[in-house]
Coordinates of C-alpha atoms in Angstrom, one line a residue:
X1 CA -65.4 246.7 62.1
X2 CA -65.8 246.5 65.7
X3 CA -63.0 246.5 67.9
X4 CA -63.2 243.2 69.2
X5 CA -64.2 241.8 65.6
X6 CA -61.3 239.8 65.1
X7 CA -60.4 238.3 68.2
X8 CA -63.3 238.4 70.7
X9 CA -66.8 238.4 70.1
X10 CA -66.1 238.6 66.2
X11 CA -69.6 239.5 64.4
X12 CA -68.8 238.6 61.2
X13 CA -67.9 235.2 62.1
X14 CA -69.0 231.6 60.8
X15 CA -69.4 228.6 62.5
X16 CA -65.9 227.0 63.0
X17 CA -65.4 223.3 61.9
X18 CA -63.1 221.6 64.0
X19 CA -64.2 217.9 64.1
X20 CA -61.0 216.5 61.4
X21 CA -60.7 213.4 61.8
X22 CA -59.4 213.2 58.1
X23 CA -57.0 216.3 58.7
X24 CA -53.7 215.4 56.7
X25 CA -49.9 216.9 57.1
X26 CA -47.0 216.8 54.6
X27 CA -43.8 217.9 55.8
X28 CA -39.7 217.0 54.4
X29 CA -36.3 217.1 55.9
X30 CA -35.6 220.2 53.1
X31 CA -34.7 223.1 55.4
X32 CA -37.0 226.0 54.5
X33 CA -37.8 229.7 56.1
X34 CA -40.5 230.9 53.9
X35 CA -44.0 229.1 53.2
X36 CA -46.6 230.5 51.1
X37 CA -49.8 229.2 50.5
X38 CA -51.9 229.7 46.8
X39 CA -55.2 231.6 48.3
X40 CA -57.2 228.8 46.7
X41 CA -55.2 226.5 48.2
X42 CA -53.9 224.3 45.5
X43 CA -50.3 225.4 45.5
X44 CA -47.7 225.9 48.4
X45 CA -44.2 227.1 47.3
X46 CA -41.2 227.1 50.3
X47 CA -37.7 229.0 49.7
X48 CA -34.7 228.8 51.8
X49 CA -33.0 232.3 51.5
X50 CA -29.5 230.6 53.3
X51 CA -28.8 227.5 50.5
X52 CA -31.1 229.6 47.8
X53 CA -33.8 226.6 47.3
X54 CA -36.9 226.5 46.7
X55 CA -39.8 223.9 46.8
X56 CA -43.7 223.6 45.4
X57 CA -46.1 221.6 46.9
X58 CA -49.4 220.6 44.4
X59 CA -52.8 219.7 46.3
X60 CA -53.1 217.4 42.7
X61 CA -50.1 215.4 44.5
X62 CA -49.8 215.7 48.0
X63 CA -47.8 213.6 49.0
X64 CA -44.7 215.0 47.0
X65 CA -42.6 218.3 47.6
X66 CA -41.1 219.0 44.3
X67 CA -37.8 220.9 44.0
X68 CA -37.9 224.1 42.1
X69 CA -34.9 225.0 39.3
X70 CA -32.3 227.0 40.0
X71 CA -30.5 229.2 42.6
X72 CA -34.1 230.6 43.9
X73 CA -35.8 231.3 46.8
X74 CA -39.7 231.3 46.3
X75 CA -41.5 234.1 47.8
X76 CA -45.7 233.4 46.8
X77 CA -47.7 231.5 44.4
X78 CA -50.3 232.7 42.4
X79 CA -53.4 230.6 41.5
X80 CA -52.1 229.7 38.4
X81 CA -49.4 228.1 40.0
X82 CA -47.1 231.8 39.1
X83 CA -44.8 232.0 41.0
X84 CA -42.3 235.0 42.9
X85 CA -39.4 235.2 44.0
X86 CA -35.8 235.7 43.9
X87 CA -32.4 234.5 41.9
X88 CA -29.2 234.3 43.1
X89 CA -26.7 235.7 39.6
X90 CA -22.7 235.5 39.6
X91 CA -21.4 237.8 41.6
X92 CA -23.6 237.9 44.6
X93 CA -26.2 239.7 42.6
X94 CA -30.1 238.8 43.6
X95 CA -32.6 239.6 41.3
X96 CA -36.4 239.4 41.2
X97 CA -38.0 236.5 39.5
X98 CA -41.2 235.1 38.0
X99 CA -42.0 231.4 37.3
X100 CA -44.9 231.2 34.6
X101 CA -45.6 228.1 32.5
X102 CA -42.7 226.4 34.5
X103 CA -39.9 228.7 33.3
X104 CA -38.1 231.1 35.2
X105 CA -37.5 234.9 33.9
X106 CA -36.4 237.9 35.1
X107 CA -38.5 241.1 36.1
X108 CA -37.1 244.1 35.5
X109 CA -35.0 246.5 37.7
X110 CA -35.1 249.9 38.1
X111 CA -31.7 251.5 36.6
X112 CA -30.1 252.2 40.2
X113 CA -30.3 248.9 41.5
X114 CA -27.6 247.9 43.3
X115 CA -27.2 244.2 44.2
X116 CA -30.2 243.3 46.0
X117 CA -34.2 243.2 44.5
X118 CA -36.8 240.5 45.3
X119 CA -40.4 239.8 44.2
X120 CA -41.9 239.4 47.5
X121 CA -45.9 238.2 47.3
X122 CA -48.2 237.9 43.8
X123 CA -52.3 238.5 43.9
X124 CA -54.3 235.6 43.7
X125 CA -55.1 236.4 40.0
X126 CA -51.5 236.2 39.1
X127 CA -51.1 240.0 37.5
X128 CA -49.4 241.9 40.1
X129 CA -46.6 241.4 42.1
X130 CA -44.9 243.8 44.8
X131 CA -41.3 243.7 45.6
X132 CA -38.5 245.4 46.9
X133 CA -35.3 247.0 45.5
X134 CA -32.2 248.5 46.5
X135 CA -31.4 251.5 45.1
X136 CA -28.0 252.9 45.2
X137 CA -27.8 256.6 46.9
X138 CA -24.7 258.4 48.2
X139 CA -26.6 260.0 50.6
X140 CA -27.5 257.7 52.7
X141 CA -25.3 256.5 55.3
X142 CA -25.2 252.8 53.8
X143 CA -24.8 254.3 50.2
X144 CA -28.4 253.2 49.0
X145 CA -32.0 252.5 50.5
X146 CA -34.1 249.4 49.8
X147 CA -37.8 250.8 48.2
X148 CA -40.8 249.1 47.6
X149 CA -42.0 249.0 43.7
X150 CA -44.9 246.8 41.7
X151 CA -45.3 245.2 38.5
X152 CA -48.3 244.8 36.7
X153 CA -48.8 242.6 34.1
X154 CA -49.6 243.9 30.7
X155 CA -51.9 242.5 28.0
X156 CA -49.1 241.4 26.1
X157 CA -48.0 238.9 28.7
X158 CA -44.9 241.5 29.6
X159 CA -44.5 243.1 33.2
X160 CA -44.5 246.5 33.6
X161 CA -42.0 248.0 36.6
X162 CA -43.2 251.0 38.8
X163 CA -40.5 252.3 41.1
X164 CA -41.7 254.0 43.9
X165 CA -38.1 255.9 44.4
X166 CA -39.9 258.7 44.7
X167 CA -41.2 258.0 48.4
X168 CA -39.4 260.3 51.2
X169 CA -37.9 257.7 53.8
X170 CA -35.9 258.3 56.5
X171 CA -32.4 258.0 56.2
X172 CA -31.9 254.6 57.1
X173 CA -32.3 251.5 55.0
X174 CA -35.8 251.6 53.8
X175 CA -38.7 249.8 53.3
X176 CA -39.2 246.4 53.1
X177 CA -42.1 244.7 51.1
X178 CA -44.2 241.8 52.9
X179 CA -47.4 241.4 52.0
X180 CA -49.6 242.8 48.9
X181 CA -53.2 243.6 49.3
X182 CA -55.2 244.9 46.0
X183 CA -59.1 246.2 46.6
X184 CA -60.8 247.9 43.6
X185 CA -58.5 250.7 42.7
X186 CA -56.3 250.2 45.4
X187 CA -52.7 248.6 45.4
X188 CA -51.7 248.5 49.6
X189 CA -48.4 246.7 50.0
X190 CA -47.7 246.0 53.8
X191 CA -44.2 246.0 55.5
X192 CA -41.4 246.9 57.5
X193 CA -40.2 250.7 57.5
X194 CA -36.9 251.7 59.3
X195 CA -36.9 255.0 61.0
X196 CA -34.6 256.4 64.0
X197 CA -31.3 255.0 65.0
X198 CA -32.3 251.1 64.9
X199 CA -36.2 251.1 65.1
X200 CA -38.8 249.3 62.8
X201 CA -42.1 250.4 62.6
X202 CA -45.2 248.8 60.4
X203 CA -46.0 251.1 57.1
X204 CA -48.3 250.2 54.4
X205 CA -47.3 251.8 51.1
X206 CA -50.6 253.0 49.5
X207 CA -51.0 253.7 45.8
X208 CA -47.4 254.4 45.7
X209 CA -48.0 257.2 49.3
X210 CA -45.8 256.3 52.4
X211 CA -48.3 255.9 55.3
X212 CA -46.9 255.1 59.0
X213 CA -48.3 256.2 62.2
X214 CA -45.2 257.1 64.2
X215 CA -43.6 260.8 64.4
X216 CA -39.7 260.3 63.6
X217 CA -37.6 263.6 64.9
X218 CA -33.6 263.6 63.9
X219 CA -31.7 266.3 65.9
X220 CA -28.1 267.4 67.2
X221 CA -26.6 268.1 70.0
X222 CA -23.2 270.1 71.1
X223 CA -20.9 267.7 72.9
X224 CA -20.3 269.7 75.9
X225 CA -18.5 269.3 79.3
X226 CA -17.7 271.3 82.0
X227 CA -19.5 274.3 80.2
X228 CA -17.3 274.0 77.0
X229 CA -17.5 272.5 73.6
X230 CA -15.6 269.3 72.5
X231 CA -13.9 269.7 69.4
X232 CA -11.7 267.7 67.2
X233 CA -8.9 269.1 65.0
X234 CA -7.5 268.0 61.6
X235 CA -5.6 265.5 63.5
X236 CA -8.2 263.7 65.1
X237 CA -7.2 265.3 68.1
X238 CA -9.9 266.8 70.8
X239 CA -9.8 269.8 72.3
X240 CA -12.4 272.1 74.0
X241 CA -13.5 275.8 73.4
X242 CA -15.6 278.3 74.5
X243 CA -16.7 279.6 70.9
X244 CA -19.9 277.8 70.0
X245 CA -19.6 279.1 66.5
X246 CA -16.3 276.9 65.9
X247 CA -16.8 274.6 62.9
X248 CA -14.6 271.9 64.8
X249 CA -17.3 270.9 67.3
X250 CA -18.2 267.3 67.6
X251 CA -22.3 267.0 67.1
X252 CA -23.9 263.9 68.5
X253 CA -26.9 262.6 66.1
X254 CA -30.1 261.5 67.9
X255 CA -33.2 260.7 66.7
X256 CA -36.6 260.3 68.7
X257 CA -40.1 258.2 67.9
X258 CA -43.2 259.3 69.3
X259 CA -40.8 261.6 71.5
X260 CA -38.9 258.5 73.0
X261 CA -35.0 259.2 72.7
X262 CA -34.5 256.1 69.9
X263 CA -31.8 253.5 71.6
X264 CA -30.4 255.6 74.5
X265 CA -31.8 253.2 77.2
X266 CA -30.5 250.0 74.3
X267 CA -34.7 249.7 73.2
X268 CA -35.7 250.3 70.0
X269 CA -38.9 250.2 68.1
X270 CA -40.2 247.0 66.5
X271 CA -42.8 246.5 63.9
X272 CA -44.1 245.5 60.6
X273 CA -47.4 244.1 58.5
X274 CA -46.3 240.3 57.7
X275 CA -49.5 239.4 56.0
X276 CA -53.0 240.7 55.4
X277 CA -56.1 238.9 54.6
X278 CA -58.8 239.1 52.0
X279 CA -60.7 241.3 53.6
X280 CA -57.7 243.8 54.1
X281 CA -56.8 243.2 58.2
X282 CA -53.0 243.5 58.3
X283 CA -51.6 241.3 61.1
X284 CA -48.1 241.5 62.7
X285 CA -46.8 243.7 65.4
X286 CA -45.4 246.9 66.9
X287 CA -44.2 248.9 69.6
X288 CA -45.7 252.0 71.5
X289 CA -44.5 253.9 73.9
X290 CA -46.2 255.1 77.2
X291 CA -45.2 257.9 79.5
X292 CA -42.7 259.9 77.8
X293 CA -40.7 262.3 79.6
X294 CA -38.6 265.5 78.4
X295 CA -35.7 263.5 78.8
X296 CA -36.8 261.4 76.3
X297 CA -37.5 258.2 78.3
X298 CA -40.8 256.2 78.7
X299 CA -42.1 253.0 78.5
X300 CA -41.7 250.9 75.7
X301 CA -44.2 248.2 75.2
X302 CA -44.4 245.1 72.6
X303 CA -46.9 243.1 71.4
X304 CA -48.9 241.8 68.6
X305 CA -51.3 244.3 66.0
X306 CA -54.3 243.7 63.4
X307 CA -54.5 246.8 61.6
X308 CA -57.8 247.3 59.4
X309 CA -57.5 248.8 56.0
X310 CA -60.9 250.1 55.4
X311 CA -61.3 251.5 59.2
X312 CA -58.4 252.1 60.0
X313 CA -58.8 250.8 63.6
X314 CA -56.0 248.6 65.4
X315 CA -56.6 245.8 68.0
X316 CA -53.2 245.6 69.7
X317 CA -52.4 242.7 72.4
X318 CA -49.2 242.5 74.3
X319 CA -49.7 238.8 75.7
X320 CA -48.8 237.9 72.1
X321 CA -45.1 239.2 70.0
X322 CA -47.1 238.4 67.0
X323 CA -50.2 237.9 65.0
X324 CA -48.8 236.2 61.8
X325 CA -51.7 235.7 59.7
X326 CA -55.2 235.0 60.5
X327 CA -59.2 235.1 59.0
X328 CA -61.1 237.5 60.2
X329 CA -64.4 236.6 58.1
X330 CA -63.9 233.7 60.6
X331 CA -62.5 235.0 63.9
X332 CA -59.3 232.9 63.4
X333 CA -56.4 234.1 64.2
X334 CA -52.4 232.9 64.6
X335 CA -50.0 234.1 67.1
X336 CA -46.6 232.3 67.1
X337 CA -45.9 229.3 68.3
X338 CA -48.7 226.4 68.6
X339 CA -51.7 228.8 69.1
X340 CA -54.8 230.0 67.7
X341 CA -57.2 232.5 68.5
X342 CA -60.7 231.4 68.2
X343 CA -63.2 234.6 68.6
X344 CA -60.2 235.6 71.3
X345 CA -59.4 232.5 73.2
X346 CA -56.4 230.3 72.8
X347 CA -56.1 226.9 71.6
X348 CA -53.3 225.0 70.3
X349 CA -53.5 224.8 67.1
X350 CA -52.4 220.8 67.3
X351 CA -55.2 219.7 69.7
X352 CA -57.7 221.9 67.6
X353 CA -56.9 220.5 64.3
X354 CA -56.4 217.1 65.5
X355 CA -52.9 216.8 64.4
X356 CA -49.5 216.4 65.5
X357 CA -45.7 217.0 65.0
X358 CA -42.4 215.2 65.6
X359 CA -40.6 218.8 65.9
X360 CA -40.8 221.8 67.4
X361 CA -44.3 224.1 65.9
X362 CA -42.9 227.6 65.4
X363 CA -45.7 229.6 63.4
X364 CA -48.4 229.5 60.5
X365 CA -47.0 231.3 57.6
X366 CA -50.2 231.4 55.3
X367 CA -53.7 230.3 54.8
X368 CA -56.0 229.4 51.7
X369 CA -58.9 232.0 51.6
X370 CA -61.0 229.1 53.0
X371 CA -58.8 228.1 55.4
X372 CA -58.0 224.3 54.6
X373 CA -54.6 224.3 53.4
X374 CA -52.6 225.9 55.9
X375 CA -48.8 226.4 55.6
X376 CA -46.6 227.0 58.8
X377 CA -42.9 226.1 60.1
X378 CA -41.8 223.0 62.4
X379 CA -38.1 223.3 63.4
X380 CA -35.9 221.4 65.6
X381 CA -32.2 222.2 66.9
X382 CA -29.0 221.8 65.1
X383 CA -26.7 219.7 67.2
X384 CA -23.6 221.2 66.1
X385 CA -24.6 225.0 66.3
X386 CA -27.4 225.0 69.0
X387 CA -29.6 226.7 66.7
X388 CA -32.9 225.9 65.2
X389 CA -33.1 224.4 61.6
X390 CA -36.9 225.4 60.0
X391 CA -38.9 222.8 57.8
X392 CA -42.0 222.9 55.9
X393 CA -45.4 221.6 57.4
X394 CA -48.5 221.7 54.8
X395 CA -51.4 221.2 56.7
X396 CA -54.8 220.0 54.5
X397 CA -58.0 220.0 56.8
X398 CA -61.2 217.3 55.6
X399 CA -63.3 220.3 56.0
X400 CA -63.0 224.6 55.5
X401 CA -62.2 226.6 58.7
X402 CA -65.3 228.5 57.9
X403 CA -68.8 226.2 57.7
X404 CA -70.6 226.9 54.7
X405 CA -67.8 228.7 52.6
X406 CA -68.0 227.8 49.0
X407 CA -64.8 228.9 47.2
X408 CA -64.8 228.6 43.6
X409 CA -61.7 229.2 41.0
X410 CA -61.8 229.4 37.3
X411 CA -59.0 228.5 35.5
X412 CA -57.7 231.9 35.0
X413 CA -57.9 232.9 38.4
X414 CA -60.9 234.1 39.7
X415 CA -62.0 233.5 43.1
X416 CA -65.6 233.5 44.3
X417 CA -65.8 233.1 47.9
X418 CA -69.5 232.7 49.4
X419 CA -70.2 232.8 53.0
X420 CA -72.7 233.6 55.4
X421 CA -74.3 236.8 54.5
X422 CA -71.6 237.9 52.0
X423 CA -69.9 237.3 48.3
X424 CA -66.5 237.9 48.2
X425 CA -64.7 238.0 44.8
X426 CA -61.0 238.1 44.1
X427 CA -59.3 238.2 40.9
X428 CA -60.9 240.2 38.5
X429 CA -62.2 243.9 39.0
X430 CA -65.1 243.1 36.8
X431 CA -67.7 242.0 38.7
X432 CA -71.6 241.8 39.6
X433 CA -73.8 240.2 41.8
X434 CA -77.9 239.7 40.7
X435 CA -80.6 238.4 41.3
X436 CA -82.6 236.1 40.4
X437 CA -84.8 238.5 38.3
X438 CA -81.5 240.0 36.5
X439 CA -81.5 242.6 38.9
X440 CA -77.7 244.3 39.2
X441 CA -77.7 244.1 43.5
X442 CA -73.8 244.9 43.8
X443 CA -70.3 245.4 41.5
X444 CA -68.4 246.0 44.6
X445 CA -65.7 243.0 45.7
X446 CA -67.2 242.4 48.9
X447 CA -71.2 242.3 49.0
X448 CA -73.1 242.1 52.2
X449 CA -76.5 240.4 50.8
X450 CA -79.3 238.8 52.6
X451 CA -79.7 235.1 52.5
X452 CA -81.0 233.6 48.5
X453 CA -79.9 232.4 45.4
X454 CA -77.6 234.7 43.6
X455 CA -75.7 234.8 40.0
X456 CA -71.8 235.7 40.4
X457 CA -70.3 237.2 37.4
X458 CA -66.2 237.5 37.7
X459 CA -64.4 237.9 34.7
X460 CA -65.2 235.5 32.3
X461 CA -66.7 233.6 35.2
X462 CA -70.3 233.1 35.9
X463 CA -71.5 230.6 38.8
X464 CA -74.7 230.6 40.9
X465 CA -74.4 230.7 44.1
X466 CA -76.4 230.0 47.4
X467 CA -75.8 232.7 50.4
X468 CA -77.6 231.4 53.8

């Protein structure tokens, strides 16, 4: 991908449809942080993690936000309708969930676990989910770490847990699991990694592998003054000595990344992957640092990331704190706030998709692969506390994002997404694209054809389709 793909200039992209005159919102007074939308766009669960509710929207019933059983929060939504999450037990105990069939049941937890796991986001075919755990460990300096881990579904309707426990993280509290993309043989769950003395960096766990692109350094230092070493005794007492070899001596703990001196100045690093898209662009933010010095000082700089999967390029831009989801088989993207990025230039996202709000528009949460059902936040502030109270806004467009996408779902899953020049398929591993002739022209999950008339077999799915 180019370097501008995304959000200037972006070759791959389709005609945008913006003329919705019959675009449609659903919102409720049910406070809600999280808002997930189904990738073919018939579902949209919401989950408040501070009362522990959750909340499913059905594109069969619009007009009706349904309450979901039980102390849960809903993470993502599957297809299917399966959906991920977590439950509150006695105790204080959370636990991850899955909703299949309309029933709740529990996924299971590695041994260590101590009193916090989640399922965090579901593939579109509804047979994997990644989550994360915290696993007790008297090393660490908050007795445990909180590691990602996967569960697969088997074929006899059971899931299967793999832990990744095994991952070396820095002593601090872990990884945290936001976003899930699967491609072929590859399982890539996106997140938040914590590193340093405070900082946050964006990692993508791949195939069970660690992979961040920051050097972390942990190092002591000798408290010294006037030339001598600062000590304590048994007493708590301080003293100071000439022998550096006493086992008294106070060490300070530091910890540098990319060579800046973590926290000294009161900066630290921030980061993660909130979502990715189908086509494996993980959007969110970070921090680099600029001109470091011996000392350890430098210039810390913010701003919003796309990091592509299969180049491994980044397009960074520090007018924006965040990119929180976005299209980039259509040039689309969504910083916070009322924005969007069309081929790099900002609209609000109200004005563009002709619709409005009677509260505040904080951010788009998720997209349908075929951008029409778009799921964000609108919040407004709590008289009493000063603080702002987040509700759901589902918003439905008359029309794709993307002209001239075709998406097409079977009923166990699959998803054939045709656009201009390409055949994208999700769901299913088994697939193959020929021709008219019977010809086998690709089996990969993205196919770059020319224009004609093609046959699409997914699964147990076989559709033809047209690609202009």
């Amino acid at each position: 991908m180019a370097k501008k793909a995304i959000i200037a200039g972006a070759v791959l992209s389709l005609p945008v449809l913006f003329m919705n005159a019959e675009t449609k919102v659903y919102t409720s007074d049910d406070l809600v942080h999280e808002i997930h939308v189904s990738a073919n766009g018939k579902y949209v669960v919401m989950g408040d993690y501070e009362q522990n509710l959750s909340f499913i929207w059905n594109a069969g019933t619009p007009d009706k936000i349904s309450p979901l059983p039980g102390d849960v929060v809903a993470y993502d939504v599957a297809n299917d309708g399966t959906i991920v999450g977590y439950i509150k037990q006695t105790g204080g105990l959370y636990r991850p969930c899955v909703m299949e069939n309309g029933e709740w049941q529990m996924l299971p937890c590695h041994a260590a676990v101590s009193n916090a796991a989640e399922a965090n986001c579901i593939t579109p075919d509804g047979k994997i989910i990644a989550g994360t755990q915290f696993i007790n460990d008297p090393t660490s300096e908050i007795k445990g770490r909180y590691y990602p881990c996967i569960w697969e579904k088997e074929d006899n309707g059971k899931w299967k847990l793999t832990s990744y426990t095994d991952i070396p993280l820095p002593d601090h509290q872990g990884f945290l699991t936001k976003c899930l993309y699967v491609n072929g043989d590859d399982i890539v769950i996106g997140g938040r990694l914590y590193c340093g003395i405070g900082s946050e960096v964006p990692a993508l766990i791949i195939n069970g592998e660690l992979t961040f692109w920051n050097k972390v350094d942990t190092y002591s230092e000798a408290l010294i003054y006037n030339g001598k070493y600062g000590a304590y005794d048994e007493n708590g007492k301080q003293y100071f000595t000439d022998d550096p070899n006493d086992p008294n001596i106070f060490y300070y703990e530091y910890a540098s990344v990319d060579g800046y001196h973590d926290g000294e100045t009161g900066e630290y690093f921030e980061g993660e992957f909130s979502s990715v898209d189908p086509q494996g662009n993980f959007y969110g933010y970070r921090s680099r640092v600029f001109n470091v010095k011996e000392d350890g000082s430098g210039d810390l700089v913010n701003g919003a990331t796309i990091y592509n999967f299969a180049t491994g390029e980044w397009i960074d831009d520090t007018n924006y704190t965040n990119f929180a989801i976005g299209l980039s088989n259509a040039g689309i993207v969504f910083p916070m706030g009322d924005k969007v990025l069309v081929d790099g230039v900002e609209h609000k996202a109200t004005e563009k998709f002709q619709f409005g709000v009677d509260r505040i528009f904080t951010s788009v949460r998720s997209i349908s692969a075929d951008g029409k059902v778009i799921g964000a936040n609108i919040a407004e502030v709590h008289e009493g506390t000063g603080q702002l109270q987040y509700f759901p806004l589902i918003i439905v467009l008359d029309e794709p994002i993307v002209a001239g996408i075709d998406t097409i779902v079977s009923e166990n899953g699959v998803s054939i997404i045709v656009s201009e020049g390409r055949i994208d398929v999700a769901g299913t591993e088994d697939m193959t694209v020929f021709n008219l002739n019977g010809g086998i022209v690709s089996k990969d999950s993205t196919s770059h054809v020319a224009p004609g008339v093609y046959v699409v077999k997914a699964g147990d799915t076989t559709r033809k389709v047209l690609v202009k």
